[in-house]
Amino acid sequence: TLMERDAIVRLLDRCLYSDSVLVAIGDETEIPEISEMSVVTSKYTIDDKLSGALGVIGPKRMPYEFVVSLVKYMADLLSIIMKNIDDPDAEFHSSRI
């Protein structure tokens, strides 16, 4: 529904203003339909300019250390990929992630 979509957008919007991976557990998500779940989110950028956000929705008992590392890695990788799409002459450097 529209209300659920707005709540998810607000949740992702919070991570856009953070320099780290954000974790919302249960009621912290502020989305009643997923109050028994957790959300791990991070933003990705192109040349330090905000591009978007990605995240994982899962059970409250998820392996947080692994999921936080995975979301951070994927956000960093997506930033590199988006930069290469934006600048085809840029070299891919896996050492940046």
XYZ file of N, CA, C and O in Angstrom:
388
model
N 0.837 -1.188 0.000
C 0.000 0.000 0.000
C 0.877 1.246 0.000
O 2.076 1.190 0.255
N 0.250 2.365 -0.228
C 0.960 3.638 -0.260
C 1.591 3.964 1.088
O 2.721 4.449 1.153
N 0.885 3.666 2.186
C 1.421 3.954 3.521
C 2.659 3.106 3.801
O 3.632 3.600 4.368
N 2.651 1.835 3.400
C 3.811 0.967 3.599
C 4.994 1.476 2.789
O 6.121 1.502 3.278
N 4.727 1.866 1.532
C 5.803 2.376 0.682
C 6.404 3.641 1.279
O 7.625 3.804 1.319
N 5.577 4.541 1.766
C 6.068 5.767 2.392
C 6.924 5.459 3.615
O 7.947 6.101 3.847
N 6.517 4.465 4.406
C 7.285 4.095 5.598
C 8.652 3.538 5.207
O 9.666 3.872 5.829
N 8.710 2.725 4.171
C 9.995 2.184 3.713
C 10.874 3.294 3.165
O 12.076 3.337 3.425
N 10.296 4.222 2.427
C 11.061 5.360 1.914
C 11.633 6.179 3.065
O 12.800 6.580 3.030
N 10.854 6.418 4.101
C 11.350 7.158 5.281
C 12.496 6.407 5.954
O 13.482 7.010 6.364
N 12.377 5.099 6.034
C 13.426 4.286 6.644
C 14.720 4.383 5.836
O 15.801 4.612 6.392
N 14.626 4.247 4.516
C 15.811 4.378 3.662
C 16.353 5.798 3.690
O 17.564 6.012 3.654
N 15.469 6.774 3.780
C 15.882 8.177 3.820
C 16.769 8.456 5.035
O 17.713 9.243 4.948
N 16.486 7.811 6.161
C 17.314 8.005 7.358
C 18.758 7.600 7.112
O 19.684 8.235 7.607
N 18.961 6.541 6.327
C 20.333 6.085 6.105
C 21.090 7.013 5.159
O 22.313 7.028 5.162
N 20.389 7.823 4.378
C 21.050 8.723 3.436
C 21.851 9.810 4.133
O 22.760 10.387 3.551
N 21.510 10.075 5.383
C 22.182 11.140 6.123
C 23.169 10.585 7.141
O 23.608 11.299 8.029
N 23.525 9.328 6.984
C 24.460 8.693 7.890
C 25.706 8.270 7.122
O 25.627 7.912 5.947
N 26.835 8.298 7.777
C 28.077 7.841 7.150
C 28.362 6.383 7.461
O 29.428 5.879 7.126
N 27.433 5.719 8.109
C 27.650 4.323 8.466
C 26.419 3.493 8.111
O 25.384 4.026 7.711
N 26.556 2.202 8.259
C 25.435 1.290 8.065
C 24.481 1.471 9.245
O 24.904 1.559 10.386
N 23.188 1.556 8.954
C 22.194 1.704 10.015
C 21.438 0.402 10.209
O 21.129 -0.297 9.244
N 21.137 0.102 11.466
C 20.380 -1.091 11.819
C 19.136 -0.648 12.577
O 19.231 0.121 13.536
N 17.973 -1.109 12.133
C 16.708 -0.851 12.833
C 16.111 -2.214 13.177
O 15.916 -3.048 12.291
N 15.832 -2.424 14.458
C 15.333 -3.707 14.923
C 13.911 -3.529 15.441
O 13.644 -2.677 16.286
N 13.009 -4.350 14.914
C 11.628 -4.366 15.393
C 10.922 -3.038 15.219
O 10.848 -2.486 14.133
N 10.404 -2.513 16.335
C 9.636 -1.265 16.296
C 10.462 -0.067 15.834
O 9.897 0.947 15.440
N 11.799 -0.158 15.892
C 12.659 0.939 15.425
C 12.450 1.211 13.935
O 12.752 2.299 13.465
N 11.938 0.234 13.201
C 11.696 0.435 11.768
C 10.546 1.404 11.534
O 10.450 1.987 10.459
N 9.667 1.558 12.529
C 8.485 2.413 12.435
C 7.529 1.957 11.339
O 6.737 2.736 10.813
N 7.600 0.666 10.989
C 6.703 0.074 10.006
C 6.014 -1.103 10.696
O 6.631 -2.153 10.892
N 4.758 -0.937 11.094
C 4.077 -1.990 11.851
C 4.106 -3.363 11.173
O 4.244 -4.380 11.847
N 4.041 -3.387 9.851
C 4.003 -4.662 9.132
C 5.306 -5.457 9.260
O 5.303 -6.670 9.037
N 6.402 -4.805 9.590
C 7.675 -5.522 9.761
C 8.232 -5.325 11.169
O 9.436 -5.417 11.372
N 7.354 -5.113 12.133
C 7.808 -4.877 13.507
C 8.473 -6.102 14.132
O 9.151 -5.979 15.143
N 8.328 -7.253 13.518
C 9.005 -8.457 13.995
C 10.266 -8.751 13.180
O 10.844 -9.827 13.293
N 10.694 -7.784 12.379
C 11.854 -7.937 11.505
C 12.917 -6.892 11.857
O 12.689 -6.017 12.680
N 14.053 -7.001 11.182
C 15.122 -6.013 11.293
C 15.481 -5.527 9.897
O 15.285 -6.246 8.917
N 16.026 -4.316 9.831
C 16.438 -3.735 8.554
C 17.850 -3.193 8.709
O 18.156 -2.483 9.671
N 18.726 -3.554 7.771
C 20.110 -3.068 7.749
C 20.263 -2.300 6.440
O 20.026 -2.851 5.366
N 20.636 -1.012 6.519
C 20.697 -0.164 5.325
C 22.008 0.605 5.238
O 22.678 0.840 6.250
N 22.352 1.002 4.019
C 23.518 1.850 3.784
C 23.279 2.647 2.509
O 22.549 2.217 1.617
N 23.917 3.790 2.431
C 23.830 4.588 1.196
C 24.989 4.214 0.288
O 25.987 3.638 0.722
N 24.846 4.547 -1.002
C 25.954 4.434 -1.936
C 26.087 5.759 -2.669
O 25.131 6.536 -2.740
N 27.280 6.031 -3.165
C 27.580 7.342 -3.745
C 28.336 7.201 -5.062
O 28.881 6.149 -5.369
N 28.361 8.298 -5.805
C 29.246 8.445 -6.962
C 30.041 9.709 -6.697
O 29.478 10.793 -6.564
N 31.373 9.564 -6.601
C 32.246 10.709 -6.325
C 31.763 11.497 -5.109
O 31.662 12.727 -5.147
N 31.450 10.790 -4.039
C 30.998 11.383 -2.778
C 29.679 12.137 -2.888
O 29.325 12.900 -2.001
N 28.950 11.941 -3.978
C 27.614 12.523 -4.124
C 26.594 11.407 -3.938
O 26.702 10.345 -4.559
N 25.617 11.649 -3.115
C 24.608 10.660 -2.792
C 23.918 10.140 -4.046
O 23.517 10.912 -4.907
N 23.804 8.818 -4.151
C 23.124 8.208 -5.293
C 21.890 7.426 -4.879
O 20.897 7.428 -5.571
N 21.965 6.718 -3.755
C 20.822 5.918 -3.335
C 21.121 5.133 -2.074
O 22.116 5.371 -1.407
N 20.232 4.190 -1.788
C 20.366 3.371 -0.591
C 20.001 1.935 -0.915
O 19.229 1.678 -1.835
N 20.578 1.023 -0.164
C 20.225 -0.381 -0.289
C 20.124 -0.971 1.103
O 20.637 -0.403 2.069
N 19.433 -2.092 1.188
C 19.269 -2.684 2.501
C 18.813 -4.116 2.463
O 18.484 -4.659 1.405
N 18.806 -4.715 3.636
C 18.361 -6.083 3.831
C 17.288 -6.065 4.906
O 17.466 -5.458 5.961
N 16.166 -6.733 4.631
C 15.124 -6.932 5.631
C 15.170 -8.402 6.010
O 15.152 -9.272 5.135
N 15.266 -8.675 7.306
C 15.366 -10.058 7.746
C 14.859 -10.231 9.163
O 14.342 -9.288 9.769
N 15.032 -11.421 9.693
C 14.540 -11.698 11.044
C 15.341 -10.943 12.105
O 16.485 -10.567 11.879
N 14.719 -10.728 13.253
C 15.416 -10.055 14.356
C 16.670 -10.810 14.777
O 17.620 -10.208 15.252
N 16.684 -12.104 14.596
C 17.810 -12.928 15.032
C 18.800 -13.196 13.902
O 19.463 -14.229 13.883
N 18.929 -12.274 12.964
C 19.865 -12.455 11.861
C 21.303 -12.325 12.368
O 21.548 -11.744 13.433
N 22.272 -12.825 11.615
C 23.681 -12.669 11.998
C 24.154 -11.237 11.672
O 24.671 -10.977 10.591
N 23.937 -10.312 12.606
C 24.156 -8.887 12.340
C 25.563 -8.567 11.866
O 25.743 -7.768 10.949
N 26.569 -9.150 12.490
C 27.944 -8.833 12.095
C 28.161 -9.136 10.616
O 28.734 -8.323 9.878
N 27.670 -10.279 10.163
C 27.802 -10.662 8.754
C 26.976 -9.756 7.851
O 27.458 -9.274 6.827
N 25.727 -9.501 8.223
C 24.826 -8.712 7.367
C 25.299 -7.265 7.273
O 25.292 -6.674 6.183
N 25.746 -6.678 8.376
C 26.270 -5.314 8.342
C 27.489 -5.245 7.417
O 27.606 -4.339 6.577
N 28.397 -6.217 7.540
C 29.579 -6.248 6.666
C 29.172 -6.406 5.200
O 29.738 -5.752 4.321
N 28.198 -7.268 4.949
C 27.734 -7.499 3.581
C 27.098 -6.245 2.988
O 27.390 -5.870 1.844
N 26.249 -5.572 3.739
C 25.594 -4.357 3.246
C 26.636 -3.269 2.985
O 26.589 -2.582 1.960
N 27.602 -3.113 3.874
C 28.676 -2.125 3.678
C 29.470 -2.455 2.413
O 29.737 -1.587 1.581
N 29.840 -3.721 2.263
C 30.597 -4.153 1.089
C 29.816 -3.887 -0.197
O 30.353 -3.351 -1.172
N 28.539 -4.259 -0.208
C 27.723 -4.075 -1.410
C 27.535 -2.592 -1.737
O 27.544 -2.206 -2.911
N 27.366 -1.754 -0.716
C 27.235 -0.311 -0.960
C 28.527 0.252 -1.552
O 28.492 1.046 -2.499
N 29.664 -0.175 -1.009
C 30.953 0.282 -1.549
C 31.146 -0.208 -2.975
O 31.591 0.549 -3.850
N 30.809 -1.466 -3.236
C 30.943 -2.026 -4.580
C 30.011 -1.321 -5.557
O 30.412 -0.986 -6.675
N 28.795 -1.085 -5.140
C 27.839 -0.378 -6.000
C 28.330 1.035 -6.308
O 28.181 1.522 -7.434
N 28.953 1.701 -5.339
C 29.522 3.030 -5.579
C 30.587 2.971 -6.666
O 30.631 3.827 -7.564
N 31.426 1.943 -6.612
C 32.485 1.797 -7.618
C 31.878 1.493 -8.992
O 32.268 2.082 -10.008
N 30.923 0.585 -9.031
C 30.284 0.228 -10.303
C 29.585 1.441 -10.911
O 29.715 1.701 -12.114
N 28.863 2.192 -10.085
C 28.158 3.367 -10.592
C 29.142 4.419 -11.106
O 28.875 5.081 -12.101
N 30.282 4.560 -10.437
C 31.300 5.503 -10.909
C 31.821 5.069 -12.272
O 31.995 5.884 -13.169
N 32.044 3.766 -12.451
C 32.538 3.267 -13.735
C 31.504 3.430 -14.837
O 31.865 3.654 -15.984
N 30.230 3.321 -14.513
C 29.181 3.564 -15.507
C 29.158 5.044 -15.871
O 29.040 5.410 -17.035
N 29.316 5.890 -14.848
C 29.312 7.337 -15.059
C 30.565 7.796 -15.796
O 30.522 8.747 -16.566
N 31.702 7.120 -15.572
C 32.977 7.478 -16.179
C 33.608 6.209 -16.752
O 34.393 5.550 -16.074
N 33.285 5.843 -17.998
C 33.778 4.592 -18.576
C 35.296 4.496 -18.635
O 35.840 3.401 -18.731
N 35.999 5.616 -18.585
C 37.452 5.596 -18.634
C 38.084 5.318 -17.277
O 39.291 5.110 -17.182
N 37.278 5.324 -16.225
C 37.794 5.061 -14.883
C 38.188 3.591 -14.772
O 37.558 2.712 -15.325
N 39.272 3.360 -14.030
C 39.720 1.990 -13.802
C 39.019 1.420 -12.590
O 38.803 2.120 -11.601
N 38.695 0.141 -12.663
C 38.097 -0.544 -11.521
C 39.225 -0.953 -10.588
O 40.164 -1.635 -10.987
N 39.141 -0.525 -9.334
C 40.168 -0.878 -8.347
C 39.492 -1.604 -7.206
O 38.852 -0.996 -6.362
N 39.646 -2.916 -7.184
C 39.037 -3.696 -6.114
C 39.669 -3.386 -4.767
O 39.101 -3.668 -3.732
N 40.834 -2.768 -4.761
C 41.475 -2.431 -3.489
C 40.737 -1.313 -2.752
O 40.968 -1.086 -1.574
N 39.792 -0.643 -3.429
C 39.031 0.425 -2.773
C 37.946 -0.121 -1.891
O 37.336 0.604 -1.126
N 37.628 -1.400 -2.008
C 36.531 -1.962 -1.202
C 37.052 -2.924 -0.161
O 38.110 -3.412 -0.212
